[in-house]
Amino acid sequence: RKEVEQDPGPFNVPEGATVAFNCTYSNSASQSFFWYRQDCRKEPKLLMSVYSSGNEDGRFTAQLNRASQYISLLIRDSKLSDSATYLCVVNMNGFQKLVFGTGTRLLVSP
Amino acid sequence: EPEVTQTPSHQVTQMGQEVILRCVPISNHLYFYWYRQILGQKVEFLVSFYNNEISEKSEIFDDQFSVERPDGSNFTLKIRSTKLEDSAMYFCASSVGAVYGYTFGSGTRLTVV
């Protein structure tokens, strides 16, 4: 099983739509979780951390289910500028490296 | 906003040549990293560096690779004898600790011909 697994997409949605991405991770010792955004040929940028209780940042909501080893990202009222690849990222306790999923590509159209 | 700076943005080198990729991490960060991303593939961990030594490295980070923090600001990745398969985007990152996430530099695109 891959350390971090995501559906590669692409997800094609119209502006204003709500879209959800899912991610699973293999190591139950994982402690920190993030969603990063990557535009084409650019560096990954931290979108938000994911907390056990779930958290929201504007139009973005992240959820964590430790029992199922599952992370989600919900984007409401999609904008054209949301078009990017969304990377699920996990850190295992005691280690400094972050492990990246392959990413889910989102295309928002007018 | 503080940023991680990488130079050069693009480097073309011949197979077998040595390359040095340079990074200036964020000044109050303690942990430094190199990642690479082959075109169309995922971001892969190479190495982490803390307190002037390697703290973790991946299987990719073999004897051809080395890292150094030669002074108080720069962090370098050296590839001794480049291979065609080393062609990728190399990202430097820094953090106050991985639990807080990283800040990435804009990357160096390495093309080995």
Coordinates of C-alpha atoms in Angstrom, one line a residue:
Chain A
R1 CA 0.0 0.0 0.0
K2 CA 1.3 3.5 -0.9
E3 CA 2.2 5.7 2.1
V4 CA -0.2 8.4 0.9
E5 CA -2.8 7.7 -1.8
Q6 CA -4.9 10.2 -3.7
D7 CA -7.2 10.0 -6.7
P8 CA -5.2 11.8 -9.5
G9 CA -8.3 13.2 -11.1
P10 CA -8.7 15.5 -13.0
F11 CA -11.8 16.8 -11.4
N12 CA -13.5 19.2 -13.8
V13 CA -16.1 21.4 -12.1
P14 CA -17.9 24.7 -13.0
E15 CA -17.3 27.9 -11.1
G16 CA -19.3 28.0 -8.0
A17 CA -19.4 24.2 -7.5
T18 CA -18.4 22.4 -4.3
V19 CA -15.7 19.7 -4.7
A20 CA -14.2 17.2 -2.3
F21 CA -10.9 15.4 -2.4
N22 CA -9.9 12.4 -0.4
C23 CA -6.7 10.9 0.7
T24 CA -5.7 7.8 2.7
Y25 CA -2.4 7.2 4.5
S26 CA -0.9 3.9 5.5
N27 CA 1.0 4.6 8.7
S28 CA -1.1 4.8 11.8
A29 CA 1.8 6.6 13.6
S30 CA 1.3 9.6 11.3
Q31 CA 0.8 12.7 13.5
S32 CA 0.6 15.8 11.3
F33 CA -1.4 16.3 8.1
F34 CA -1.5 19.0 5.5
W35 CA -3.0 20.0 2.2
Y36 CA -0.6 21.8 -0.1
R37 CA -1.5 23.4 -3.4
Q38 CA 0.8 23.1 -6.5
D39 CA 0.4 25.2 -9.6
C40 CA 1.9 23.8 -12.9
R41 CA 5.7 23.8 -12.6
K42 CA 5.7 25.7 -9.4
E43 CA 6.6 24.9 -5.8
P44 CA 4.1 23.3 -3.4
K45 CA 2.5 25.9 -1.1
L46 CA 0.9 25.2 2.2
L47 CA -2.9 25.5 1.9
M48 CA -3.8 24.4 5.4
S49 CA -2.9 22.1 8.2
V50 CA -5.5 19.4 9.1
Y51 CA -6.5 19.0 12.8
S52 CA -8.2 16.1 14.5
S53 CA -11.4 18.2 15.1
G54 CA -11.5 19.4 11.5
N55 CA -10.8 23.0 10.5
E56 CA -12.0 25.6 8.1
D57 CA -10.3 28.4 6.3
G58 CA -12.7 30.5 4.3
R59 CA -14.0 28.3 1.5
F60 CA -11.8 25.4 2.5
T61 CA -12.6 22.7 5.0
A62 CA -10.3 19.9 6.0
Q63 CA -11.3 16.8 8.0
L64 CA -9.3 14.0 9.5
N65 CA -10.5 10.5 10.4
R66 CA -7.7 8.7 12.3
A67 CA -9.6 5.5 12.7
S68 CA -10.0 5.1 8.9
Q69 CA -6.6 6.9 8.2
Y70 CA -8.4 9.2 5.9
I71 CA -8.1 13.0 5.2
S72 CA -10.5 15.1 3.1
L73 CA -10.5 18.6 1.7
L74 CA -13.7 20.4 0.7
I75 CA -13.7 23.5 -1.5
R76 CA -16.9 25.5 -1.6
D77 CA -17.9 28.1 -4.3
S78 CA -15.0 27.1 -6.6
K79 CA -13.1 29.9 -8.3
L80 CA -11.2 29.8 -11.6
S81 CA -8.1 30.5 -9.5
D82 CA -8.6 27.3 -7.5
S83 CA -7.4 25.3 -10.6
A84 CA -4.3 23.5 -9.4
T85 CA -3.1 20.2 -8.1
Y86 CA -3.9 19.5 -4.4
L87 CA -1.3 17.5 -2.5
C88 CA -2.1 15.5 0.6
V89 CA 0.9 15.5 2.9
V90 CA 1.6 13.5 6.0
N91 CA 4.3 13.6 8.7
M92 CA 5.0 10.6 10.9
N93 CA 5.7 11.2 14.6
G94 CA 9.4 11.3 15.3
F95 CA 10.5 12.0 11.7
Q96 CA 11.1 15.2 10.1
K97 CA 10.2 14.3 6.5
L98 CA 6.9 15.0 5.0
V99 CA 5.5 12.4 2.6
F100 CA 3.5 13.6 -0.4
G101 CA 0.7 12.0 -2.3
T102 CA 0.7 12.2 -6.0
G103 CA -1.9 15.0 -6.0
T104 CA -5.4 15.5 -7.3
R105 CA -5.8 17.9 -10.2
L106 CA -8.7 20.3 -10.1
L107 CA -9.9 22.2 -13.2
V108 CA -12.5 24.9 -12.6
S109 CA -14.2 26.2 -15.7
P110 CA -16.3 29.3 -16.4
Chain B
E1 CA 6.6 37.3 4.0
P2 CA 9.9 35.4 4.5
E3 CA 10.8 33.1 1.7
V4 CA 13.2 30.3 0.7
T5 CA 15.5 31.4 -2.2
Q6 CA 16.9 28.9 -4.7
T7 CA 19.5 29.5 -7.4
P8 CA 19.8 28.9 -10.3
S9 CA 16.2 28.6 -11.5
H10 CA 17.3 26.4 -14.4
Q11 CA 20.5 24.5 -14.9
V12 CA 21.5 22.4 -17.9
T13 CA 24.5 20.1 -17.5
Q14 CA 26.1 17.2 -19.4
M15 CA 25.9 13.7 -18.0
G16 CA 28.8 13.0 -15.7
Q17 CA 29.3 16.6 -14.6
E18 CA 29.0 17.8 -11.1
V19 CA 26.3 20.3 -10.1
I20 CA 25.7 22.3 -7.0
L21 CA 22.2 23.6 -6.3
R22 CA 22.0 26.5 -3.8
C23 CA 19.3 27.5 -1.3
V24 CA 18.9 30.2 1.3
P25 CA 16.4 29.0 3.9
I26 CA 14.3 31.2 6.1
S27 CA 16.6 32.7 8.7
N28 CA 14.9 31.4 11.9
H29 CA 14.2 28.0 10.6
L30 CA 16.1 25.0 12.0
Y31 CA 15.4 22.2 9.6
F32 CA 16.3 22.1 6.0
Y33 CA 15.3 19.7 3.2
W34 CA 15.8 18.8 -0.4
Y35 CA 13.0 17.2 -2.4
R36 CA 12.8 16.4 -6.1
Q37 CA 9.9 16.1 -8.5
I38 CA 10.4 14.4 -11.8
L39 CA 8.0 15.8 -14.5
G40 CA 4.6 14.4 -14.0
Q41 CA 5.4 12.5 -10.8
K42 CA 5.1 13.2 -7.1
V43 CA 7.3 15.3 -4.8
E44 CA 9.9 12.9 -3.4
F45 CA 11.9 13.4 -0.2
L46 CA 15.7 13.3 -0.6
V47 CA 17.2 14.5 2.7
S48 CA 16.6 16.5 5.9
F49 CA 19.3 18.4 7.7
Y50 CA 19.4 19.6 11.3
N51 CA 22.1 20.9 13.6
N52 CA 24.7 20.7 10.8
E53 CA 24.1 17.1 10.0
I54 CA 21.9 14.8 8.0
S55 CA 18.9 13.7 10.1
E56 CA 17.2 11.5 7.5
K57 CA 17.7 10.5 3.9
S58 CA 15.9 8.5 1.4
E59 CA 17.0 5.6 -0.8
I60 CA 17.3 8.1 -3.7
F61 CA 20.0 10.0 -1.7
D62 CA 22.9 7.7 -2.6
D63 CA 26.7 8.4 -2.6
Q64 CA 26.3 10.7 -5.6
F65 CA 24.5 13.2 -3.5
S66 CA 25.8 15.4 -0.6
V67 CA 24.5 18.4 1.3
E68 CA 26.3 21.1 3.1
R69 CA 25.6 24.2 5.0
P70 CA 28.9 26.0 4.3
D71 CA 28.0 29.2 6.2
G72 CA 25.2 30.6 8.3
S73 CA 22.8 31.1 5.4
N74 CA 23.4 28.8 2.5
F75 CA 22.3 25.2 2.1
T76 CA 23.6 23.3 -0.9
L77 CA 22.9 20.0 -2.7
K78 CA 25.7 18.6 -4.7
I79 CA 25.3 15.8 -7.3
R80 CA 28.8 14.5 -8.1
S81 CA 28.3 12.7 -11.4
T82 CA 24.9 13.5 -13.0
K83 CA 22.8 10.9 -14.8
L84 CA 20.0 11.5 -17.3
E85 CA 17.6 10.3 -14.7
D86 CA 18.6 13.1 -12.3
S87 CA 16.7 15.5 -14.5
A88 CA 14.0 16.9 -12.3
M89 CA 12.8 19.9 -10.4
Y90 CA 14.7 20.2 -7.1
F91 CA 13.0 22.0 -4.3
C92 CA 14.7 23.2 -1.1
A93 CA 12.5 23.7 2.0
S94 CA 12.9 24.8 5.5
S95 CA 10.8 24.7 8.7
V96 CA 10.8 25.3 12.4
G97 CA 9.7 21.6 12.6
A98 CA 7.9 19.2 10.3
V99 CA 4.8 19.3 12.4
Y100 CA 4.3 22.9 11.3
G101 CA 4.8 22.1 7.6
Y102 CA 7.5 23.4 5.3
T103 CA 8.1 26.5 3.2
F104 CA 9.4 25.6 -0.2
G105 CA 11.7 27.5 -2.5
S106 CA 10.6 28.0 -6.2
G107 CA 12.9 25.2 -7.3
T108 CA 15.8 24.6 -9.6
R109 CA 15.0 22.8 -12.9
L110 CA 17.9 20.5 -13.6
T111 CA 18.2 19.1 -17.1
V112 CA 20.9 16.5 -17.7
V113 CA 21.8 16.0 -21.4

